[in-house]
GROMACS .gro file of C-alpha atoms in nm:
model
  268
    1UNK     CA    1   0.000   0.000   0.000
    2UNK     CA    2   0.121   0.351  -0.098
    3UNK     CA    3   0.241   0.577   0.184
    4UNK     CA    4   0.102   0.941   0.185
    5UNK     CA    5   0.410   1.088   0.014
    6UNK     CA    6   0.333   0.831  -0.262
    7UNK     CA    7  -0.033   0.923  -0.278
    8UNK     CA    8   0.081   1.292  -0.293
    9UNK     CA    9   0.314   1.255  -0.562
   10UNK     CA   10   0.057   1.014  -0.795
   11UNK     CA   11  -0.225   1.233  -0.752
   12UNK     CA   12  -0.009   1.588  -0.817
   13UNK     CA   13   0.080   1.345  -1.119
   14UNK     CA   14  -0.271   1.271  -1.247
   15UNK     CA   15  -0.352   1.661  -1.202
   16UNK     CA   16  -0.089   1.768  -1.432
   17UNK     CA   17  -0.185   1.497  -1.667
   18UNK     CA   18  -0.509   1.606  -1.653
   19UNK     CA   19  -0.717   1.303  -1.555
   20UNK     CA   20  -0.904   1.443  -1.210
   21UNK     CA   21  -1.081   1.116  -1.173
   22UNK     CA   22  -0.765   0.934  -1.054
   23UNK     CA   23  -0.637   1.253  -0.895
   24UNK     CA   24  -0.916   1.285  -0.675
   25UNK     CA   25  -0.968   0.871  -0.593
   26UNK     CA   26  -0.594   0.915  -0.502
   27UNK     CA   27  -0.695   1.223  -0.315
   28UNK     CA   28  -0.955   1.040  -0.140
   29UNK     CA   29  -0.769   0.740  -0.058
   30UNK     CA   30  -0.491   0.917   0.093
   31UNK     CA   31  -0.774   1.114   0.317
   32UNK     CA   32  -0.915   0.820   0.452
   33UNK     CA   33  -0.608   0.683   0.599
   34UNK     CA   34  -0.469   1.004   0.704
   35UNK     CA   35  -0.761   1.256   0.763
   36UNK     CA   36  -0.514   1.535   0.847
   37UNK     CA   37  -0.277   1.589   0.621
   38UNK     CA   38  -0.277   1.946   0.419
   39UNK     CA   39  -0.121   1.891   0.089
   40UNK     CA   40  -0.375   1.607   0.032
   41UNK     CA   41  -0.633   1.846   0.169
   42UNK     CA   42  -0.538   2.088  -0.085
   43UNK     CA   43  -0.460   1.904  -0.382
   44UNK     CA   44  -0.821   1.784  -0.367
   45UNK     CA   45  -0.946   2.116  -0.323
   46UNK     CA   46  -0.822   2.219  -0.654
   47UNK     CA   47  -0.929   1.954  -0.810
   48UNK     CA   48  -1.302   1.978  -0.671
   49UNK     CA   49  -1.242   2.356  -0.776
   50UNK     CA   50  -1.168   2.233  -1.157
   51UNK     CA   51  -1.487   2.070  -1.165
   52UNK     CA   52  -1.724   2.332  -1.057
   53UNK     CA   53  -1.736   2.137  -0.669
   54UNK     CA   54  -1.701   2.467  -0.513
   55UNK     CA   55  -1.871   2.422  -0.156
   56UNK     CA   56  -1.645   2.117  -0.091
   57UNK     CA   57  -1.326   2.254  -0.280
   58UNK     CA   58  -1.364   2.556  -0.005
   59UNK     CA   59  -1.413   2.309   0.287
   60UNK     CA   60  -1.095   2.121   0.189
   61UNK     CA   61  -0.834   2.474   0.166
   62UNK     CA   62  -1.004   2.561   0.445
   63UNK     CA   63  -0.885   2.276   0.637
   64UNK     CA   64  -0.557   2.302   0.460
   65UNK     CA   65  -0.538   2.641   0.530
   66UNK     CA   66  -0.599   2.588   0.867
   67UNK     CA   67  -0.269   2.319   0.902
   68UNK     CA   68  -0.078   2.564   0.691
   69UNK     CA   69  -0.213   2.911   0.708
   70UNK     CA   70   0.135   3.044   0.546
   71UNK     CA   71   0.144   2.817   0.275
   72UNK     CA   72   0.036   3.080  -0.038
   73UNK     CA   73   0.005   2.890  -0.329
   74UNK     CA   74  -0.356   2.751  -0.056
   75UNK     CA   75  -0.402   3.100   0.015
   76UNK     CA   76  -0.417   3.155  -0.361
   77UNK     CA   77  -0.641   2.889  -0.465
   78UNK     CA   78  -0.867   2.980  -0.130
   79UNK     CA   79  -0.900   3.346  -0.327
   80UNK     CA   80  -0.978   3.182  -0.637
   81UNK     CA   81  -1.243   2.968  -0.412
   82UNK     CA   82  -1.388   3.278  -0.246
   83UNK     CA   83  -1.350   3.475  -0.534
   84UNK     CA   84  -1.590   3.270  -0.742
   85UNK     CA   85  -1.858   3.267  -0.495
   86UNK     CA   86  -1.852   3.644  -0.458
   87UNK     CA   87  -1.694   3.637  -0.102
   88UNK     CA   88  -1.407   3.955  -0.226
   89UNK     CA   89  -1.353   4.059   0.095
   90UNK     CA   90  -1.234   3.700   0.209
   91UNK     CA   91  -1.002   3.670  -0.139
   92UNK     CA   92  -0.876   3.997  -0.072
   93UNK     CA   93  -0.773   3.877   0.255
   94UNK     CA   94  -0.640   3.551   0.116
   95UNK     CA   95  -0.437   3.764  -0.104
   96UNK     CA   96  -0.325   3.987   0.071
   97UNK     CA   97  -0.159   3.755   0.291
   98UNK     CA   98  -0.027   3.498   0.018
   99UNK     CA   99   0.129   3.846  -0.100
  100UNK     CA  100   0.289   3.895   0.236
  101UNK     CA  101   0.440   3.514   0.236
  102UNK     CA  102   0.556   3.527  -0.108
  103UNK     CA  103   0.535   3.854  -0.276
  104UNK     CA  104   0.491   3.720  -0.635
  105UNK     CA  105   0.340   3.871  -0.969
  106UNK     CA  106   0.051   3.567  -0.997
  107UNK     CA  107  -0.065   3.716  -0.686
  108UNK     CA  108  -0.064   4.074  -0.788
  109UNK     CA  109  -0.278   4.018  -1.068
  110UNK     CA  110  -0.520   3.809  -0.907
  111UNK     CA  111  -0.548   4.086  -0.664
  112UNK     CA  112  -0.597   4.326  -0.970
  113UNK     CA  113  -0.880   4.020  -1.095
  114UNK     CA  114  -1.028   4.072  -0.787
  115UNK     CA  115  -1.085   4.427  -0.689
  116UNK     CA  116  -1.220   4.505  -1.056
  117UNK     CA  117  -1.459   4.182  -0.965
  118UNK     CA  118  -1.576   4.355  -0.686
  119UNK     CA  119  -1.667   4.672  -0.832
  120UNK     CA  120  -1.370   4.859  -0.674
  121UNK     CA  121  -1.260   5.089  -0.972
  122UNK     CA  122  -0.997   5.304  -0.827
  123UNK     CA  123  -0.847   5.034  -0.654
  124UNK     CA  124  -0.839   4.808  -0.953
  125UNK     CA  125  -0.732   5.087  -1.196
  126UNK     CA  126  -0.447   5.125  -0.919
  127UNK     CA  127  -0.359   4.773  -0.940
  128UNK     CA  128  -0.353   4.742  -1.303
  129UNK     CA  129  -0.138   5.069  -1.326
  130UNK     CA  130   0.108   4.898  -1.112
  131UNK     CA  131   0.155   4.604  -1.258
  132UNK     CA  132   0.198   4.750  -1.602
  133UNK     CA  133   0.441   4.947  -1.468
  134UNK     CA  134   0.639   4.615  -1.319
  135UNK     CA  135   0.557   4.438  -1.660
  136UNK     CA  136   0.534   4.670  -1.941
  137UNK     CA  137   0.286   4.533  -2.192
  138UNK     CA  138   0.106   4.342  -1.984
  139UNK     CA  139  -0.188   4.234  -2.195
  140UNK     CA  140  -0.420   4.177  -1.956
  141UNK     CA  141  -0.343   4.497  -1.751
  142UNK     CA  142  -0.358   4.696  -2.116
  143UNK     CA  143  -0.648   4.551  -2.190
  144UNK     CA  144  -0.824   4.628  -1.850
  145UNK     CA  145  -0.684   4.960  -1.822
  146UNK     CA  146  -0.858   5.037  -2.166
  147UNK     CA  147  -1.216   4.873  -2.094
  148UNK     CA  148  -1.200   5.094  -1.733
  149UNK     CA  149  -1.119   5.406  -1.982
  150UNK     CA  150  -1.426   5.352  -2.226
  151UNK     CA  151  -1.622   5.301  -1.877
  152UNK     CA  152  -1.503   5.637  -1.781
  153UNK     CA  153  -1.592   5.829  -2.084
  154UNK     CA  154  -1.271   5.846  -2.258
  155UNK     CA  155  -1.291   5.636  -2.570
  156UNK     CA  156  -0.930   5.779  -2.725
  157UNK     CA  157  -0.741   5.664  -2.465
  158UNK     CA  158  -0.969   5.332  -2.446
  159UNK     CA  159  -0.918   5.267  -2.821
  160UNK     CA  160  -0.551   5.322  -2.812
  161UNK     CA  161  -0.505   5.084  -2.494
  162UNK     CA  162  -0.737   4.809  -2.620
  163UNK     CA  163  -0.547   4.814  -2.954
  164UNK     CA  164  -0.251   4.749  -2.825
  165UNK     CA  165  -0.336   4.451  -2.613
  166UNK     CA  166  -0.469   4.303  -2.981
  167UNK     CA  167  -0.125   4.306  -3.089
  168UNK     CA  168  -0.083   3.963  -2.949
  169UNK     CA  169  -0.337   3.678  -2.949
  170UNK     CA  170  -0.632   3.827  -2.825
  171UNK     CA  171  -0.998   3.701  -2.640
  172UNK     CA  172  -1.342   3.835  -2.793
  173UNK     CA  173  -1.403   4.020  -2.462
  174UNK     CA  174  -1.093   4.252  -2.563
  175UNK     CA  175  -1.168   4.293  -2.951
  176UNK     CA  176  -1.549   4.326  -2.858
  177UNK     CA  177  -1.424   4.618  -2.585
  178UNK     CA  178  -1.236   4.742  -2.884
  179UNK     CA  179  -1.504   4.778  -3.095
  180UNK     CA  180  -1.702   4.926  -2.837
  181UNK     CA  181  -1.427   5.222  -2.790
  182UNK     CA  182  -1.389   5.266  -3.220
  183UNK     CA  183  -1.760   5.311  -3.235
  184UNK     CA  184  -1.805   5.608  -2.987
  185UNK     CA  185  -1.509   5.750  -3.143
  186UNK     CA  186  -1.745   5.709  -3.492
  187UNK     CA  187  -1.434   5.515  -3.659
  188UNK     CA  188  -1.740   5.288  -3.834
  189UNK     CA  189  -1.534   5.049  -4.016
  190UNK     CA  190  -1.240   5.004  -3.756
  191UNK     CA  191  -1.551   4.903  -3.543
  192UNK     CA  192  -1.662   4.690  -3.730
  193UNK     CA  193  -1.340   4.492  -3.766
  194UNK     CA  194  -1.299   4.391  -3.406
  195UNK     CA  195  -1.660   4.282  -3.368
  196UNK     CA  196  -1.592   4.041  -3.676
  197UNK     CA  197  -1.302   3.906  -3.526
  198UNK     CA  198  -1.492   3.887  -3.111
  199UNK     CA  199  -1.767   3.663  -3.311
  200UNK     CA  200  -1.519   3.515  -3.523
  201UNK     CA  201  -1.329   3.440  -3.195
  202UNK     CA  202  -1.634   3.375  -3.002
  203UNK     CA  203  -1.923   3.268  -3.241
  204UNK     CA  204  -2.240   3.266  -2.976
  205UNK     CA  205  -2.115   3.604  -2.932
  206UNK     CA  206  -2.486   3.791  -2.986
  207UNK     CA  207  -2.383   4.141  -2.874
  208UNK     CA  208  -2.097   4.123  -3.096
  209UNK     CA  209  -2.307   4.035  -3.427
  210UNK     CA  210  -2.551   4.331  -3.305
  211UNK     CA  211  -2.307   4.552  -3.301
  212UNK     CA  212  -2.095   4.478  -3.574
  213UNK     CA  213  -2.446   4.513  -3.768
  214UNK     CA  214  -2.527   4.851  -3.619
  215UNK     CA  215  -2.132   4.936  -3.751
  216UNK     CA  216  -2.205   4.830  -4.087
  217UNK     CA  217  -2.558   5.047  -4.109
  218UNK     CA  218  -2.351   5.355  -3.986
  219UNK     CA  219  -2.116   5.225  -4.279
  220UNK     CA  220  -2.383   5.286  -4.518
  221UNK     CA  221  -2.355   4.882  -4.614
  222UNK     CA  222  -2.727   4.774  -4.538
  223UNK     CA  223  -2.724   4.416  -4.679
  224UNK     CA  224  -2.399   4.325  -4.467
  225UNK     CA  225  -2.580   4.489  -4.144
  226UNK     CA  226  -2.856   4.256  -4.189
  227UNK     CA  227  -2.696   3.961  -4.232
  228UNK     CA  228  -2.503   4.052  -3.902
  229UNK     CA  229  -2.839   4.162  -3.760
  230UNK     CA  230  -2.958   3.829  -3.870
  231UNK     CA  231  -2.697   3.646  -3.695
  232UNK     CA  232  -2.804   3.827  -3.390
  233UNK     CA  233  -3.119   3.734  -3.387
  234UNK     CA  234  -3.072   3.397  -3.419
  235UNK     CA  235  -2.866   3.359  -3.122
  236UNK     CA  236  -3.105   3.552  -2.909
  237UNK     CA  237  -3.423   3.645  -3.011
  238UNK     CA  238  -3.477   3.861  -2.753
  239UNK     CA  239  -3.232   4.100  -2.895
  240UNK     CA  240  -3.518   4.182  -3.203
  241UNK     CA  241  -3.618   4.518  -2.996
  242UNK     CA  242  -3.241   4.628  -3.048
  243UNK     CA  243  -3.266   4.550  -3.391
  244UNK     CA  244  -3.549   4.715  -3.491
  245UNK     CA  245  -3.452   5.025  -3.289
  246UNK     CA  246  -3.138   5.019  -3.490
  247UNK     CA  247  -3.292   4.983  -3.833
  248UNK     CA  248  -3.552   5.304  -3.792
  249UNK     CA  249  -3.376   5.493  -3.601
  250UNK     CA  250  -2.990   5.494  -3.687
  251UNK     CA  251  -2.868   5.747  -4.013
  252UNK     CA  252  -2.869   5.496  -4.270
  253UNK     CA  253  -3.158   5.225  -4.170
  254UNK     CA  254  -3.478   5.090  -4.359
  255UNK     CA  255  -3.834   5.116  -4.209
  256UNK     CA  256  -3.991   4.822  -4.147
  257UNK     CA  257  -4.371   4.830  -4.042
  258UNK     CA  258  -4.452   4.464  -4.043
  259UNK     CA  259  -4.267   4.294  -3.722
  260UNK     CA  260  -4.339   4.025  -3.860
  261UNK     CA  261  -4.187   4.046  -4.198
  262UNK     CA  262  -3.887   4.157  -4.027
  263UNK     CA  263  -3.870   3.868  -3.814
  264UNK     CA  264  -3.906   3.674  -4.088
  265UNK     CA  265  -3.582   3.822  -4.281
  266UNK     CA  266  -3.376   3.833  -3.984
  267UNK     CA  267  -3.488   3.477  -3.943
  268UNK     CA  268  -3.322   3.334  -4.316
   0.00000   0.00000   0.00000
């Protein structure tokens, strides 16, 4: 029979090798003979976490925690635990002190996460500032720095952040953000470009299609807004009030006075 040590090592194994269902029976096993011991504690937390377990993931790094309350890679994956059920205050504090244990950049952005999770702006904006500062180009920071700036009213400075965190490899969220900024600054096509590539990049992306059809009407190019507006509509019918609003009421739009005959369209 395996000793803990052994257990530890073949279910860190089966983590990294991404097979949770031996990870955790390891996890499990180990538990039974030795109810105690943190690293098994924790190891199973994170792999409850993976799975969406979150009640029991917490109830494991809790008792973890509670064996090794300095131990910060816990402390970090309690944050992520707390985090995720909307308990910021208690991931702050997780944070905070994996921060004071071992001071390291993972921890500084999932403190920046965190803060702009809870609705914290100034704090977040602060957090994001500093770690661009540590790591200039910081993708995530850019890109968070520029979605705070369109939030704020400024859509240059938005548009010039969010651009440059599409330089690399970029999620729809950030090119969708993007087109956001370009279409308050009434830069109709550039809009339109990064809602293409957010549904391109994300293709049950309803808000994006919208929009990229309400870029194309402002572009004057009717037939491509409605196919966009018909991709919209498709993914969420609800969305047909936006639609319509769009199509009477924007510069370049067509009048439609049977709803139904528009449903219809959007609906080929």
């Amino acid at each position: 029979m395996d000793d803990t040590q052994t257990l530890v090592r073949r279910a860190t194994a089966a983590v990294n090798s991404g097979k949770p269902d031996e990870a955790q029976r390891l996890c499990e096993q180990g538990l039974a003979r030795d109810p105690g011991d943190a690293v098994l504690h924790h190891l199973l937390a994170a792999v409850l976490f993976s799975r969406g377990a979150v009640a029991p993931a917490h109830a494991h790094i809790d008792v973890s925690l509670a064996k090794r309350p300095n131990n910060a890679p816990a402390r970090l994956l309690a944050a992520r635990i707390a985090r995720s059920e909307g308990q910021f205050d208690a991931a702050l504090a997780h944070l905070d002190a994996a921060i004071g244990n071992s001071p390291q950049r993972e921890m500084f952005i999932e403190k920046a996460r965190t803060l702009d999770m809870a609705g914290l702006r100034d704090q977040a904006r602060g957090a994001w500032q500093a770690i661009l500062k540590v790591i200039p180009g910081h993708q995530e920071a850019t890109a968070q720095l520029g979605r705070l700036a369109w939030e704020d009213g400024d859509p240059i400075t938005a548009a010039s952040l969010l651009a440059q965190a599409t330089e690399a490899d970029a999620p729809a969220s950030v090119w969708f953000n993007l087109g956001l900024a370009r279409q308050d600054l009434r830069d109709h096509d550039g809009a339109a470009n990064a809602y293409r590539k957010a549904f391109a990049l994300k293709p049950d992306h309803a808000e994006a299609a919208l929009n990229l059809g309400i870029a194309l009407q402002e572009s004057g190019d009717l037939d491509a807004a409605m196919d966009a507006f018909g991709q919209a509509y498709r993914l969420r019918p609800q969305l047909f009030g936006s639609i319509a609003m769009a199509l009477t009421s924007a510069s370049h739009g067509r009048l439609w006075l049977d709803e139904d005959a528009l449903r219809r369209a959007l609906a080929r």
